Amino acid sequence: GEGAAYWEGKEFHYQWQDDKVQTTAMALKAIVNINEKSELKDKVVRWLIMQRRGMAWRNTQETAMIIYAMVDYLQTSNELAPNYSVKIFINDQSVFERQLTKDDVFKKGELVKINNQILKQGANTIRIEKSGPGKVYFSSDLNYYNSSNNISATEEGFRVEREYYKLEKYNSYTEDKITYRKKYFDGSVKSGDEILVKMKVYSKNEEYQYFMLEDPLPAGVEVIKEDWAFKIEDENDYAGYNYYYWRWWYADKEVRDNRVTFFVTYLGKGEYEFSYIMRAQIPGEYIVNPAKGMLMYYPEVNGNTREFTLKITD
């Protein structure tokens, strides 16, 4: 019959062990192995499909667990031999028509893009018509771009702050190593200048798992990966340690072409600091997109900084 069924995890704390989607996936696996003729399994599958976002689920872990359960379900269902036609209408205008058979089962899912000209302001109607044996599964995905010239900070579980400092070299009379002072960043630097990027994350929750902070790099800069030797005044994390000294408290840091990403396994209540050093290179004026912190498995719990403009001169 129609309807859906799911199981809750224990009291929810944004931990994957408490997640109702993964709990339900494991319940489905148990049901089909205990009683392959259970009438409940179709309702469970329907609910799991409803949780899908676009072509996958909320995160890689959810997707993997659901596929793990669905494999057992497919062995006892008749869904590997469909033979039906499907038509999709947007505001009564046909946008897709196809006959699906067992030859289509293992093909890539069909993506239907809706032309803007078909959509209208206010309510839009999507109608799916199916004729023949088999089941139709579908999900929707909406992508859009913020055209604002000034993206402001938001707080949906975390507050994230970001600061730039220009670094000035000076000679230390007590040590052989070069020492740096932090100087005020006024929005403009010269090509060759080194910049300390500091981010602070404020959490009000007592216990989070698998936090990720992504900071987009402005074009025209390069991250200094070998920053372990930097000595910066009033910065405990930059005390001129040798290469083999591990000074960071977080789990990992990845430097990519367009962003720097930090990973934290456990994040409790309080204030946390992340930092890295980059060098200005190519002159120009660049938009620095917001840094964003989020839970890897619950990205709706997040926060981001504002954007600003970086100017690099010769």
One Martini backbone bead per residue (centre of mass of N, CA, C, O) as a GRO file, in nm:
protein
  314
    1GLY     BB    1   0.101   0.032   0.002
    2GLU     BB    2   0.084   0.329   0.095
    3GLY     BB    3   0.347   0.500   0.223
    4ALA     BB    4   0.565   0.529   0.518
    5ALA     BB    5   0.882   0.416   0.679
    6TYR     BB    6   1.051   0.465   1.003
    7TRP     BB    7   1.347   0.512   1.211
    8GLU     BB    8   1.471   0.606   1.500
    9GLY     BB    9   1.700   0.705   1.682
   10LYS     BB   10   1.831   0.820   1.919
   11GLU     BB   11   1.907   1.077   2.066
   12PHE     BB   12   1.976   1.370   1.905
   13HIS     BB   13   2.343   1.486   1.814
   14TYR     BB   14   2.480   1.491   1.535
   15GLN     BB   15   2.510   1.172   1.493
   16TRP     BB   16   2.534   0.893   1.304
   17GLN     BB   17   2.413   0.695   1.526
   18ASP     BB   18   2.128   0.889   1.531
   19ASP     BB   19   2.034   0.836   1.246
   20LYS     BB   20   1.739   0.773   1.071
   21VAL     BB   21   1.844   0.684   0.795
   22GLN     BB   22   2.047   0.464   0.889
   23THR     BB   23   1.852   0.309   1.064
   24THR     BB   24   1.653   0.237   0.833
   25ALA     BB   25   1.851   0.084   0.654
   26MET     BB   26   1.902  -0.145   0.865
   27ALA     BB   27   1.606  -0.231   0.886
   28LEU     BB   28   1.577  -0.323   0.594
   29LYS     BB   29   1.791  -0.543   0.600
   30ALA     BB   30   1.644  -0.710   0.818
   31ILE     BB   31   1.369  -0.758   0.685
   32VAL     BB   32   1.467  -0.910   0.416
   33ASN     BB   33   1.609  -1.144   0.594
   34ILE     BB   34   1.352  -1.240   0.756
   35ASN     BB   35   1.116  -1.114   0.536
   36GLU     BB   36   1.078  -1.101   0.195
   37LYS     BB   37   0.739  -1.054   0.214
   38SER     BB   38   0.721  -0.791   0.332
   39GLU     BB   39   0.512  -0.501   0.335
   40LEU     BB   40   0.714  -0.285   0.465
   41LYS     BB   41   0.953  -0.241   0.264
   42ASP     BB   42   0.823  -0.037   0.063
   43LYS     BB   43   0.793   0.193   0.273
   44VAL     BB   44   1.092   0.222   0.335
   45VAL     BB   45   1.194   0.284   0.053
   46ARG     BB   46   1.023   0.534   0.009
   47TRP     BB   47   1.151   0.700   0.238
   48LEU     BB   48   1.446   0.690   0.141
   49ILE     BB   49   1.393   0.830  -0.131
   50MET     BB   50   1.284   1.100   0.000
   51GLN     BB   51   1.587   1.174   0.115
   52ARG     BB   52   1.686   1.252  -0.143
   53ARG     BB   53   1.951   1.460  -0.306
   54GLY     BB   54   1.916   1.421  -0.600
   55MET     BB   55   2.168   1.170  -0.671
   56ALA     BB   56   2.171   1.172  -0.351
   57TRP     BB   57   2.255   1.206  -0.039
   58ARG     BB   58   2.366   1.406   0.213
   59ASN     BB   59   2.598   1.183   0.221
   60THR     BB   60   2.827   0.933   0.185
   61GLN     BB   61   2.730   0.758   0.422
   62GLU     BB   62   2.433   0.737   0.358
   63THR     BB   63   2.464   0.624   0.073
   64ALA     BB   64   2.616   0.363   0.151
   65MET     BB   65   2.402   0.243   0.349
   66ILE     BB   66   2.169   0.225   0.143
   67ILE     BB   67   2.305   0.045  -0.064
   68TYR     BB   68   2.360  -0.187   0.133
   69ALA     BB   69   2.047  -0.242   0.170
   70MET     BB   70   1.940  -0.253  -0.133
   71VAL     BB   71   2.075  -0.513  -0.226
   72ASP     BB   72   1.886  -0.700  -0.064
   73TYR     BB   73   1.618  -0.597  -0.178
   74LEU     BB   74   1.665  -0.671  -0.486
   75GLN     BB   75   1.669  -0.986  -0.447
   76THR     BB   76   1.333  -0.970  -0.356
   77SER     BB   77   1.253  -0.814  -0.604
   78ASN     BB   78   1.093  -0.672  -0.920
   79GLU     BB   79   1.292  -0.416  -1.015
   80LEU     BB   80   1.471  -0.560  -1.260
   81ALA     BB   81   1.174  -0.571  -1.449
   82PRO     BB   82   1.086  -0.330  -1.618
   83ASN     BB   83   0.775  -0.192  -1.812
   84TYR     BB   84   0.764   0.144  -1.876
   85SER     BB   85   0.610   0.454  -1.903
   86VAL     BB   86   0.726   0.801  -1.898
   87LYS     BB   87   0.591   1.124  -1.794
   88ILE     BB   88   0.674   1.482  -1.803
   89PHE     BB   89   0.522   1.773  -1.647
   90ILE     BB   90   0.530   2.137  -1.686
   91ASN     BB   91   0.268   2.306  -1.678
   92ASP     BB   92   0.153   2.095  -1.906
   93GLN     BB   93   0.445   2.050  -2.022
   94SER     BB   94   0.643   1.859  -2.208
   95VAL     BB   95   0.988   1.719  -2.101
   96PHE     BB   96   0.933   1.392  -2.084
   97GLU     BB   97   0.998   1.069  -2.263
   98ARG     BB   98   0.985   0.709  -2.166
   99GLN     BB   99   1.112   0.377  -2.203
  100LEU     BB  100   1.136   0.120  -1.950
  101THR     BB  101   1.370  -0.141  -1.891
  102LYS     BB  102   1.597  -0.378  -1.796
  103ASP     BB  103   1.825  -0.222  -1.964
  104ASP     BB  104   1.804   0.043  -1.755
  105VAL     BB  105   1.883  -0.026  -1.459
  106PHE     BB  106   2.224   0.023  -1.491
  107LYS     BB  107   2.187   0.300  -1.564
  108LYS     BB  108   2.201   0.614  -1.565
  109GLY     BB  109   2.041   0.855  -1.447
  110GLU     BB  110   1.793   1.072  -1.539
  111LEU     BB  111   1.829   1.410  -1.646
  112VAL     BB  112   1.606   1.685  -1.580
  113LYS     BB  113   1.593   1.990  -1.735
  114ILE     BB  114   1.462   2.308  -1.661
  115ASN     BB  115   1.335   2.558  -1.824
  116ASN     BB  116   1.280   2.883  -1.745
  117GLN     BB  117   1.037   2.935  -1.947
  118ILE     BB  118   0.840   2.731  -1.796
  119LEU     BB  119   0.854   2.896  -1.564
  120LYS     BB  120   0.691   3.057  -1.280
  121GLN     BB  121   0.558   3.261  -1.079
  122GLY     BB  122   0.516   3.072  -0.816
  123ALA     BB  123   0.333   2.814  -0.888
  124ASN     BB  124   0.433   2.479  -0.977
  125THR     BB  125   0.371   2.195  -1.197
  126ILE     BB  126   0.433   1.846  -1.137
  127ARG     BB  127   0.394   1.569  -1.371
  128ILE     BB  128   0.367   1.206  -1.336
  129GLU     BB  129   0.349   0.949  -1.584
  130LYS     BB  130   0.252   0.597  -1.557
  131SER     BB  131   0.296   0.286  -1.766
  132GLY     BB  132   0.327  -0.005  -1.607
  133PRO     BB  133   0.555  -0.212  -1.481
  134GLY     BB  134   0.680  -0.061  -1.195
  135LYS     BB  135   0.910   0.185  -1.064
  136VAL     BB  136   0.922   0.530  -0.971
  137TYR     BB  137   1.212   0.729  -0.921
  138PHE     BB  138   1.252   1.054  -0.757
  139SER     BB  139   1.425   1.373  -0.769
  140SER     BB  140   1.546   1.691  -0.648
  141ASP     BB  141   1.732   1.990  -0.773
  142LEU     BB  142   1.877   2.304  -0.654
  143ASN     BB  143   2.045   2.563  -0.835
  144TYR     BB  144   2.224   2.861  -0.722
  145TYR     BB  145   2.310   3.214  -0.740
  146ASN     BB  146   2.471   3.475  -0.582
  147SER     BB  147   2.448   3.819  -0.696
  148SER     BB  148   2.578   3.945  -0.473
  149ASN     BB  149   2.835   4.188  -0.372
  150ASN     BB  150   2.754   4.118  -0.047
  151ILE     BB  151   2.825   3.875   0.155
  152SER     BB  152   2.706   3.771   0.448
  153ALA     BB  153   2.690   3.663   0.752
  154THR     BB  154   2.622   3.339   0.901
  155GLU     BB  155   2.409   3.147   1.155
  156GLU     BB  156   2.373   2.768   1.172
  157GLY     BB  157   2.554   2.684   1.463
  158PHE     BB  158   2.786   2.879   1.356
  159ARG     BB  159   3.059   3.097   1.415
  160VAL     BB  160   3.245   3.285   1.167
  161GLU     BB  161   3.583   3.411   1.154
  162ARG     BB  162   3.794   3.651   0.960
  163GLU     BB  163   4.154   3.721   0.922
  164TYR     BB  164   4.395   3.955   0.806
  165TYR     BB  165   4.764   3.959   0.787
  166LYS     BB  166   5.042   4.130   0.761
  167LEU     BB  167   5.382   4.044   0.708
  168GLU     BB  168   5.675   4.144   0.895
  169LYS     BB  169   6.007   4.167   0.876
  170TYR     BB  170   6.262   4.093   1.131
  171ASN     BB  171   6.531   4.119   1.339
  172SER     BB  172   6.668   3.886   1.560
  173TYR     BB  173   6.888   3.895   1.846
  174THR     BB  174   6.832   3.589   1.971
  175GLU     BB  175   6.795   3.474   1.672
  176ASP     BB  176   6.833   3.344   1.347
  177LYS     BB  177   6.548   3.370   1.292
  178ILE     BB  178   6.290   3.490   1.138
  179THR     BB  179   6.070   3.755   1.217
  180TYR     BB  180   5.721   3.835   1.268
  181ARG     BB  181   5.479   4.084   1.205
  182LYS     BB  182   5.170   4.209   1.261
  183LYS     BB  183   4.964   4.373   1.025
  184TYR     BB  184   4.748   4.574   0.903
  185PHE     BB  185   4.459   4.512   0.704
  186ASP     BB  186   4.336   4.723   0.416
  187GLY     BB  187   4.304   4.533   0.131
  188SER     BB  188   4.620   4.572   0.068
  189VAL     BB  189   4.886   4.432  -0.135
  190LYS     BB  190   5.190   4.297  -0.228
  191SER     BB  191   5.381   4.141  -0.426
  192GLY     BB  192   5.512   3.893  -0.188
  193ASP     BB  193   5.336   3.898   0.035
  194GLU     BB  194   5.256   3.794   0.358
  195ILE     BB  195   4.968   3.603   0.491
  196LEU     BB  196   4.763   3.585   0.770
  197VAL     BB  197   4.515   3.337   0.837
  198LYS     BB  198   4.232   3.382   1.054
  199MET     BB  199   4.012   3.152   1.229
  200LYS     BB  200   3.691   3.149   1.397
  201VAL     BB  201   3.506   2.914   1.603
  202TYR     BB  202   3.169   2.903   1.731
  203SER     BB  203   3.033   2.688   1.987
  204LYS     BB  204   2.724   2.578   2.165
  205ASN     BB  205   2.788   2.286   2.161
  206GLU     BB  206   2.901   1.999   2.331
  207GLU     BB  207   2.858   1.783   2.068
  208TYR     BB  208   3.058   1.718   1.788
  209GLN     BB  209   3.095   1.560   1.461
  210TYR     BB  210   3.263   1.623   1.193
  211PHE     BB  211   3.430   1.890   1.112
  212MET     BB  212   3.428   2.163   0.858
  213LEU     BB  213   3.670   2.392   0.704
  214GLU     BB  214   3.627   2.639   0.441
  215ASP     BB  215   3.874   2.831   0.246
  216PRO     BB  216   3.876   3.038   0.000
  217LEU     BB  217   4.081   3.129  -0.259
  218PRO     BB  218   4.219   3.377  -0.397
  219ALA     BB  219   4.316   3.497  -0.663
  220GLY     BB  220   4.678   3.541  -0.667
  221VAL     BB  221   4.752   3.304  -0.468
  222GLU     BB  222   4.969   3.120  -0.228
  223VAL     BB  223   5.030   2.859  -0.038
  224ILE     BB  224   5.224   2.795   0.249
  225LYS     BB  225   5.320   2.482   0.340
  226GLU     BB  226   5.604   2.567   0.484
  227ASP     BB  227   5.508   2.695   0.803
  228TRP     BB  228   5.680   2.572   1.050
  229ALA     BB  229   5.921   2.811   1.055
  230PHE     BB  230   5.745   3.025   1.154
  231LYS     BB  231   5.782   3.345   1.327
  232ILE     BB  232   5.528   3.494   1.536
  233GLU     BB  233   5.411   3.732   1.704
  234ASP     BB  234   5.172   3.622   1.931
  235GLU     BB  235   5.210   3.312   1.808
  236ASN     BB  236   5.202   2.991   1.917
  237ASP     BB  237   5.187   2.836   1.627
  238TYR     BB  238   5.445   3.047   1.557
  239ALA     BB  239   5.773   2.936   1.685
  240GLY     BB  240   5.985   2.784   1.501
  241TYR     BB  241   5.958   2.503   1.438
  242ASN     BB  242   6.016   2.208   1.344
  243TYR     BB  243   5.910   1.975   1.116
  244TYR     BB  244   5.839   1.741   1.352
  245TYR     BB  245   5.634   1.939   1.483
  246TRP     BB  246   5.320   1.898   1.627
  247ARG     BB  247   5.076   2.183   1.668
  248TRP     BB  248   4.806   2.074   1.595
  249TRP     BB  249   4.464   1.992   1.698
  250TYR     BB  250   4.368   1.887   1.448
  251ALA     BB  251   4.337   1.631   1.214
  252ASP     BB  252   4.336   1.816   0.936
  253LYS     BB  253   4.501   1.950   0.630
  254GLU     BB  254   4.401   2.093   0.311
  255VAL     BB  255   4.568   2.181   0.007
  256ARG     BB  256   4.433   2.353  -0.259
  257ASP     BB  257   4.381   2.538  -0.537
  258ASN     BB  258   4.094   2.690  -0.398
  259ARG     BB  259   4.157   2.568  -0.096
  260VAL     BB  260   4.118   2.537   0.261
  261THR     BB  261   4.103   2.240   0.473
  262PHE     BB  262   3.943   2.145   0.777
  263PHE     BB  263   3.959   1.881   1.033
  264VAL     BB  264   3.719   1.754   1.284
  265THR     BB  265   3.616   1.514   1.501
  266TYR     BB  266   3.586   1.697   1.771
  267LEU     BB  267   3.325   1.937   1.883
  268GLY     BB  268   3.275   2.167   2.119
  269LYS     BB  269   3.234   2.399   2.338
  270GLY     BB  270   3.349   2.707   2.186
  271GLU     BB  271   3.675   2.815   2.083
  272TYR     BB  272   3.829   2.814   1.749
  273GLU     BB  273   4.149   2.786   1.575
  274PHE     BB  274   4.261   2.886   1.243
  275SER     BB  275   4.555   2.855   1.016
  276TYR     BB  276   4.746   3.038   0.758
  277ILE     BB  277   4.980   3.085   0.482
  278MET     BB  278   5.022   3.343   0.231
  279ARG     BB  279   5.101   3.456  -0.111
  280ALA     BB  280   5.130   3.718  -0.299
  281GLN     BB  281   5.125   3.766  -0.670
  282ILE     BB  282   4.887   3.856  -0.861
  283PRO     BB  283   4.780   4.125  -0.988
  284GLY     BB  284   4.474   4.257  -0.841
  285GLU     BB  285   4.115   4.216  -0.807
  286TYR     BB  286   3.957   4.027  -0.537
  287ILE     BB  287   3.731   3.793  -0.438
  288VAL     BB  288   3.651   3.683  -0.106
  289ASN     BB  289   3.514   3.423  -0.011
  290PRO     BB  290   3.351   3.258   0.212
  291ALA     BB  291   3.385   3.106   0.502
  292LYS     BB  292   3.303   2.752   0.591
  293GLY     BB  293   3.122   2.588   0.844
  294MET     BB  294   3.066   2.224   0.902
  295LEU     BB  295   2.897   1.938   0.894
  296MET     BB  296   2.960   1.665   0.710
  297TYR     BB  297   2.673   1.501   0.786
  298TYR     BB  298   2.537   1.815   0.856
  299PRO     BB  299   2.534   2.088   0.654
  300GLU     BB  300   2.299   2.261   0.795
  301VAL     BB  301   2.532   2.293   0.999
  302ASN     BB  302   2.637   2.635   0.999
  303GLY     BB  303   2.886   2.885   0.883
  304ASN     BB  304   2.973   3.230   0.777
  305THR     BB  305   3.137   3.463   0.630
  306ARG     BB  306   3.225   3.725   0.480
  307GLU     BB  307   3.298   3.921   0.217
  308PHE     BB  308   3.585   4.043   0.021
  309THR     BB  309   3.850   4.260  -0.090
  310LEU     BB  310   4.149   4.198  -0.286
  311LYS     BB  311   4.457   4.381  -0.331
  312ILE     BB  312   4.713   4.355  -0.583
  313THR     BB  313   5.035   4.486  -0.615
  314ASP     BB  314   5.356   4.564  -0.739
   0.00000   0.00000   0.00000
